[in-house]
């Protein structure tokens, strides 16, 4: 039962309009009428062309490339909705940028993820809806409710159709020790065994693969990660699985395809047979997508979460 009596409305910044439109299709709603542009000097300009007074507003905006421009778009849109007397504002951030800066790795480092959380809250957001935060503790950086959806069940569904459950010839592989918990949960859902790639990172965006923990010889392996940035770690792990572990073939999946720098060239040249992403970040329009890269839509998941938030019912089972 909807107790608040507000009307639901979905708006979007420029970062991922196709996803926002797909979410609206799932909700049988029309995307809110607004434009986000730039003034001649680069300042962000937002114009909203319909009343939002008292409405339950959801703003879909991934803070992906260009990260700072998209972040400012989100903040200015939130402020515009707040000043237009929106009833409640939810920032729907499929990909939360700056999430890797969640702690001080060395002296005098900022904790940028906390700063971004403060900015979103100060702009006027009432809650945040996101997917697969790089570090789960970022939820605690906010002083407003945060719903962190899991995308792994979409991969589980895909690979269950492809390989079935409990297939002894398939193994899930974590690309590093830090991703082990995520990979273990994924493997349990598929009824598969788990292996781990042990690596030593020498410098930023570079890694040296050291060893494979677990026997992957002759197996079809599924690499799972939360994001692929320059693809060095993922492609290095796939190479180690094949050359050191003597696996049969390697598939890979990750929630967020950041794909910066030489990522596409590395993926194309890698031994990965298929690389699955969720559409939290759109593929760059100025690049040619390799055939081995495929996308799964997150629109049904976000639409269901938005519907439940709007109706003020539990969304806890969406986290499973």
mmCIF file of C-alpha atoms in Angstrom, residues 120-294:
data_model
loop_
_atom_site.group_PDB
_atom_site.id
_atom_site.type_symbol
_atom_site.label_atom_id
_atom_site.label_comp_id
_atom_site.label_asym_id
_atom_site.label_seq_id
_atom_site.Cartn_x
_atom_site.Cartn_y
_atom_site.Cartn_z
ATOM 1 C CA UNK A 120 25.411 13.947 -2.392
ATOM 2 C CA UNK A 121 23.831 14.282 1.047
ATOM 3 C CA UNK A 122 24.466 18.040 1.220
ATOM 4 C CA UNK A 123 22.947 18.513 -2.246
ATOM 5 C CA UNK A 124 19.646 17.224 -0.869
ATOM 6 C CA UNK A 125 19.361 13.505 -1.678
ATOM 7 C CA UNK A 126 17.149 11.562 0.731
ATOM 8 C CA UNK A 127 18.503 8.119 -0.165
ATOM 9 C CA UNK A 128 20.876 6.367 -2.561
ATOM 10 C CA UNK A 129 20.286 3.303 -4.725
ATOM 11 C CA UNK A 130 23.396 1.737 -6.245
ATOM 12 C CA UNK A 131 24.849 -1.606 -7.356
ATOM 13 C CA UNK A 132 27.935 -3.565 -6.312
ATOM 14 C CA UNK A 133 29.897 -0.910 -4.451
ATOM 15 C CA UNK A 134 33.615 -1.610 -4.723
ATOM 16 C CA UNK A 135 33.797 -1.489 -0.922
ATOM 17 C CA UNK A 136 30.636 -2.376 0.995
ATOM 18 C CA UNK A 137 31.611 -0.131 3.917
ATOM 19 C CA UNK A 138 30.937 2.938 1.751
ATOM 20 C CA UNK A 139 27.289 2.514 2.755
ATOM 21 C CA UNK A 140 28.392 3.751 6.163
ATOM 22 C CA UNK A 141 29.889 6.922 4.670
ATOM 23 C CA UNK A 142 26.364 8.229 4.056
ATOM 24 C CA UNK A 143 24.066 9.684 6.695
ATOM 25 C CA UNK A 144 21.066 8.734 4.557
ATOM 26 C CA UNK A 145 19.758 5.247 3.624
ATOM 27 C CA UNK A 146 21.807 3.380 0.991
ATOM 28 C CA UNK A 147 20.533 0.325 -0.890
ATOM 29 C CA UNK A 148 23.449 -1.562 -2.470
ATOM 30 C CA UNK A 149 21.982 -4.036 -4.971
ATOM 31 C CA UNK A 150 23.899 -7.141 -6.020
ATOM 32 C CA UNK A 151 24.360 -7.901 -9.709
ATOM 33 C CA UNK A 152 25.839 -11.390 -9.376
ATOM 34 C CA UNK A 153 22.454 -13.140 -9.628
ATOM 35 C CA UNK A 154 22.182 -11.887 -13.223
ATOM 36 C CA UNK A 155 25.450 -13.665 -14.011
ATOM 37 C CA UNK A 156 24.258 -16.753 -12.111
ATOM 38 C CA UNK A 157 21.177 -16.896 -14.315
ATOM 39 C CA UNK A 158 23.285 -16.542 -17.473
ATOM 40 C CA UNK A 159 25.814 -19.225 -16.586
ATOM 41 C CA UNK A 160 23.157 -21.580 -15.241
ATOM 42 C CA UNK A 161 21.526 -21.519 -18.664
ATOM 43 C CA UNK A 162 24.926 -22.021 -20.309
ATOM 44 C CA UNK A 163 26.487 -24.697 -18.083
ATOM 45 C CA UNK A 164 23.818 -25.805 -15.623
ATOM 46 C CA UNK A 165 24.313 -25.953 -11.828
ATOM 47 C CA UNK A 166 26.895 -28.113 -10.079
ATOM 48 C CA UNK A 167 28.845 -28.869 -13.284
ATOM 49 C CA UNK A 168 32.105 -30.548 -12.180
ATOM 50 C CA UNK A 169 33.905 -29.320 -15.286
ATOM 51 C CA UNK A 170 33.368 -25.648 -14.371
ATOM 52 C CA UNK A 171 35.191 -23.609 -11.713
ATOM 53 C CA UNK A 172 34.746 -20.069 -10.467
ATOM 54 C CA UNK A 173 38.009 -18.140 -10.112
ATOM 55 C CA UNK A 174 38.621 -15.018 -8.042
ATOM 56 C CA UNK A 175 41.100 -12.711 -9.853
ATOM 57 C CA UNK A 176 42.704 -11.734 -6.533
ATOM 58 C CA UNK A 177 42.538 -12.524 -2.829
ATOM 59 C CA UNK A 178 40.487 -9.382 -2.118
ATOM 60 C CA UNK A 179 37.613 -10.596 -4.291
ATOM 61 C CA UNK A 180 37.459 -14.044 -2.687
ATOM 62 C CA UNK A 181 34.321 -13.440 -0.602
ATOM 63 C CA UNK A 182 32.395 -12.201 -3.639
ATOM 64 C CA UNK A 183 33.596 -15.103 -5.784
ATOM 65 C CA UNK A 184 32.819 -17.656 -3.047
ATOM 66 C CA UNK A 185 29.202 -16.508 -2.821
ATOM 67 C CA UNK A 186 28.938 -16.601 -6.611
ATOM 68 C CA UNK A 187 30.395 -20.122 -6.721
ATOM 69 C CA UNK A 188 27.970 -21.337 -4.030
ATOM 70 C CA UNK A 189 24.993 -20.076 -6.039
ATOM 71 C CA UNK A 190 26.241 -22.017 -9.069
ATOM 72 C CA UNK A 191 27.192 -25.073 -7.010
ATOM 73 C CA UNK A 192 30.810 -24.840 -8.204
ATOM 74 C CA UNK A 193 34.271 -25.052 -6.655
ATOM 75 C CA UNK A 194 36.463 -21.990 -6.200
ATOM 76 C CA UNK A 195 40.039 -21.160 -7.165
ATOM 77 C CA UNK A 196 42.009 -17.975 -6.446
ATOM 78 C CA UNK A 197 44.632 -16.116 -8.450
ATOM 79 C CA UNK A 198 47.344 -14.934 -6.065
ATOM 80 C CA UNK A 199 49.047 -11.827 -7.428
ATOM 81 C CA UNK A 200 51.413 -9.107 -6.308
ATOM 82 C CA UNK A 201 50.660 -5.555 -7.430
ATOM 83 C CA UNK A 202 53.871 -3.673 -8.210
ATOM 84 C CA UNK A 203 52.342 -0.284 -9.094
ATOM 85 C CA UNK A 204 48.964 1.300 -9.913
ATOM 86 C CA UNK A 205 47.098 -0.399 -12.770
ATOM 87 C CA UNK A 206 49.778 -3.101 -13.088
ATOM 88 C CA UNK A 207 49.953 -6.519 -11.469
ATOM 89 C CA UNK A 208 52.199 -9.542 -11.501
ATOM 90 C CA UNK A 209 50.443 -12.903 -11.269
ATOM 91 C CA UNK A 210 52.213 -15.263 -8.903
ATOM 92 C CA UNK A 211 50.220 -18.475 -8.393
ATOM 93 C CA UNK A 212 46.894 -20.298 -8.758
ATOM 94 C CA UNK A 213 45.351 -21.541 -5.520
ATOM 95 C CA UNK A 214 43.249 -24.534 -6.539
ATOM 96 C CA UNK A 215 43.344 -27.058 -9.358
ATOM 97 C CA UNK A 216 41.876 -25.659 -12.587
ATOM 98 C CA UNK A 217 43.598 -28.048 -14.981
ATOM 99 C CA UNK A 218 41.299 -29.036 -17.829
ATOM 100 C CA UNK A 219 38.437 -26.962 -16.399
ATOM 101 C CA UNK A 220 36.310 -24.227 -17.915
ATOM 102 C CA UNK A 221 36.849 -21.234 -15.609
ATOM 103 C CA UNK A 222 34.627 -18.248 -14.860
ATOM 104 C CA UNK A 223 36.471 -15.170 -13.595
ATOM 105 C CA UNK A 224 34.333 -12.842 -11.467
ATOM 106 C CA UNK A 225 35.189 -9.247 -10.546
ATOM 107 C CA UNK A 226 33.240 -6.152 -9.545
ATOM 108 C CA UNK A 227 34.790 -3.882 -12.185
ATOM 109 C CA UNK A 228 37.189 -3.867 -15.117
ATOM 110 C CA UNK A 229 39.154 -0.631 -15.495
ATOM 111 C CA UNK A 230 42.306 -1.016 -17.607
ATOM 112 C CA UNK A 231 41.751 -4.815 -17.737
ATOM 113 C CA UNK A 232 45.362 -5.558 -16.754
ATOM 114 C CA UNK A 233 44.427 -7.607 -13.690
ATOM 115 C CA UNK A 234 41.631 -9.509 -15.420
ATOM 116 C CA UNK A 235 43.631 -10.374 -18.526
ATOM 117 C CA UNK A 236 46.677 -11.264 -16.407
ATOM 118 C CA UNK A 237 44.551 -13.583 -14.281
ATOM 119 C CA UNK A 238 43.088 -15.222 -17.393
ATOM 120 C CA UNK A 239 46.586 -15.737 -18.794
ATOM 121 C CA UNK A 240 47.766 -17.329 -15.548
ATOM 122 C CA UNK A 241 44.738 -19.633 -15.455
ATOM 123 C CA UNK A 242 45.579 -20.897 -18.931
ATOM 124 C CA UNK A 243 49.392 -20.971 -18.759
ATOM 125 C CA UNK A 244 50.026 -21.797 -15.099
ATOM 126 C CA UNK A 245 46.807 -23.611 -14.237
ATOM 127 C CA UNK A 246 46.387 -25.301 -17.661
ATOM 128 C CA UNK A 247 42.654 -24.604 -17.768
ATOM 129 C CA UNK A 248 40.580 -25.535 -20.817
ATOM 130 C CA UNK A 249 39.028 -22.078 -21.425
ATOM 131 C CA UNK A 250 38.211 -18.869 -19.570
ATOM 132 C CA UNK A 251 35.011 -16.846 -19.365
ATOM 133 C CA UNK A 252 34.832 -13.629 -17.363
ATOM 134 C CA UNK A 253 32.191 -11.332 -15.909
ATOM 135 C CA UNK A 254 32.182 -8.055 -14.005
ATOM 136 C CA UNK A 255 29.451 -5.676 -12.917
ATOM 137 C CA UNK A 256 31.061 -2.437 -14.074
ATOM 138 C CA UNK A 257 32.903 -2.089 -17.376
ATOM 139 C CA UNK A 258 34.938 1.081 -16.832
ATOM 140 C CA UNK A 259 37.188 0.190 -19.792
ATOM 141 C CA UNK A 260 39.715 3.004 -19.622
ATOM 142 C CA UNK A 261 43.119 3.283 -21.310
ATOM 143 C CA UNK A 262 44.240 0.134 -23.141
ATOM 144 C CA UNK A 263 41.407 -2.034 -21.779
ATOM 145 C CA UNK A 264 39.770 -2.904 -25.091
ATOM 146 C CA UNK A 265 43.042 -3.820 -26.768
ATOM 147 C CA UNK A 266 44.004 -6.032 -23.825
ATOM 148 C CA UNK A 267 40.629 -7.762 -23.795
ATOM 149 C CA UNK A 268 40.685 -8.345 -27.538
ATOM 150 C CA UNK A 269 44.173 -9.866 -27.334
ATOM 151 C CA UNK A 270 43.428 -11.936 -24.225
ATOM 152 C CA UNK A 271 42.501 -15.612 -23.963
ATOM 153 C CA UNK A 272 39.098 -14.704 -22.502
ATOM 154 C CA UNK A 273 36.391 -16.336 -24.604
ATOM 155 C CA UNK A 274 33.520 -14.130 -23.449
ATOM 156 C CA UNK A 275 33.407 -11.114 -21.143
ATOM 157 C CA UNK A 276 30.054 -10.174 -19.600
ATOM 158 C CA UNK A 277 29.244 -6.766 -18.146
ATOM 159 C CA UNK A 278 26.121 -5.278 -16.646
ATOM 160 C CA UNK A 279 24.942 -2.046 -18.272
ATOM 161 C CA UNK A 280 25.665 0.160 -15.236
ATOM 162 C CA UNK A 281 28.191 1.933 -17.482
ATOM 163 C CA UNK A 282 27.428 2.315 -21.193
ATOM 164 C CA UNK A 283 30.002 1.169 -23.725
ATOM 165 C CA UNK A 284 32.005 4.148 -25.085
ATOM 166 C CA UNK A 285 30.273 5.471 -28.194
ATOM 167 C CA UNK A 286 33.570 6.385 -29.851
ATOM 168 C CA UNK A 287 35.008 2.859 -29.660
ATOM 169 C CA UNK A 288 34.306 -0.382 -31.520
ATOM 170 C CA UNK A 289 32.987 -3.094 -29.197
ATOM 171 C CA UNK A 290 34.877 -6.404 -29.447
ATOM 172 C CA UNK A 291 32.663 -9.392 -30.240
ATOM 173 C CA UNK A 292 33.665 -11.111 -27.000
ATOM 174 C CA UNK A 293 32.171 -8.281 -24.861
ATOM 175 C CA UNK A 294 28.466 -8.655 -24.083
#
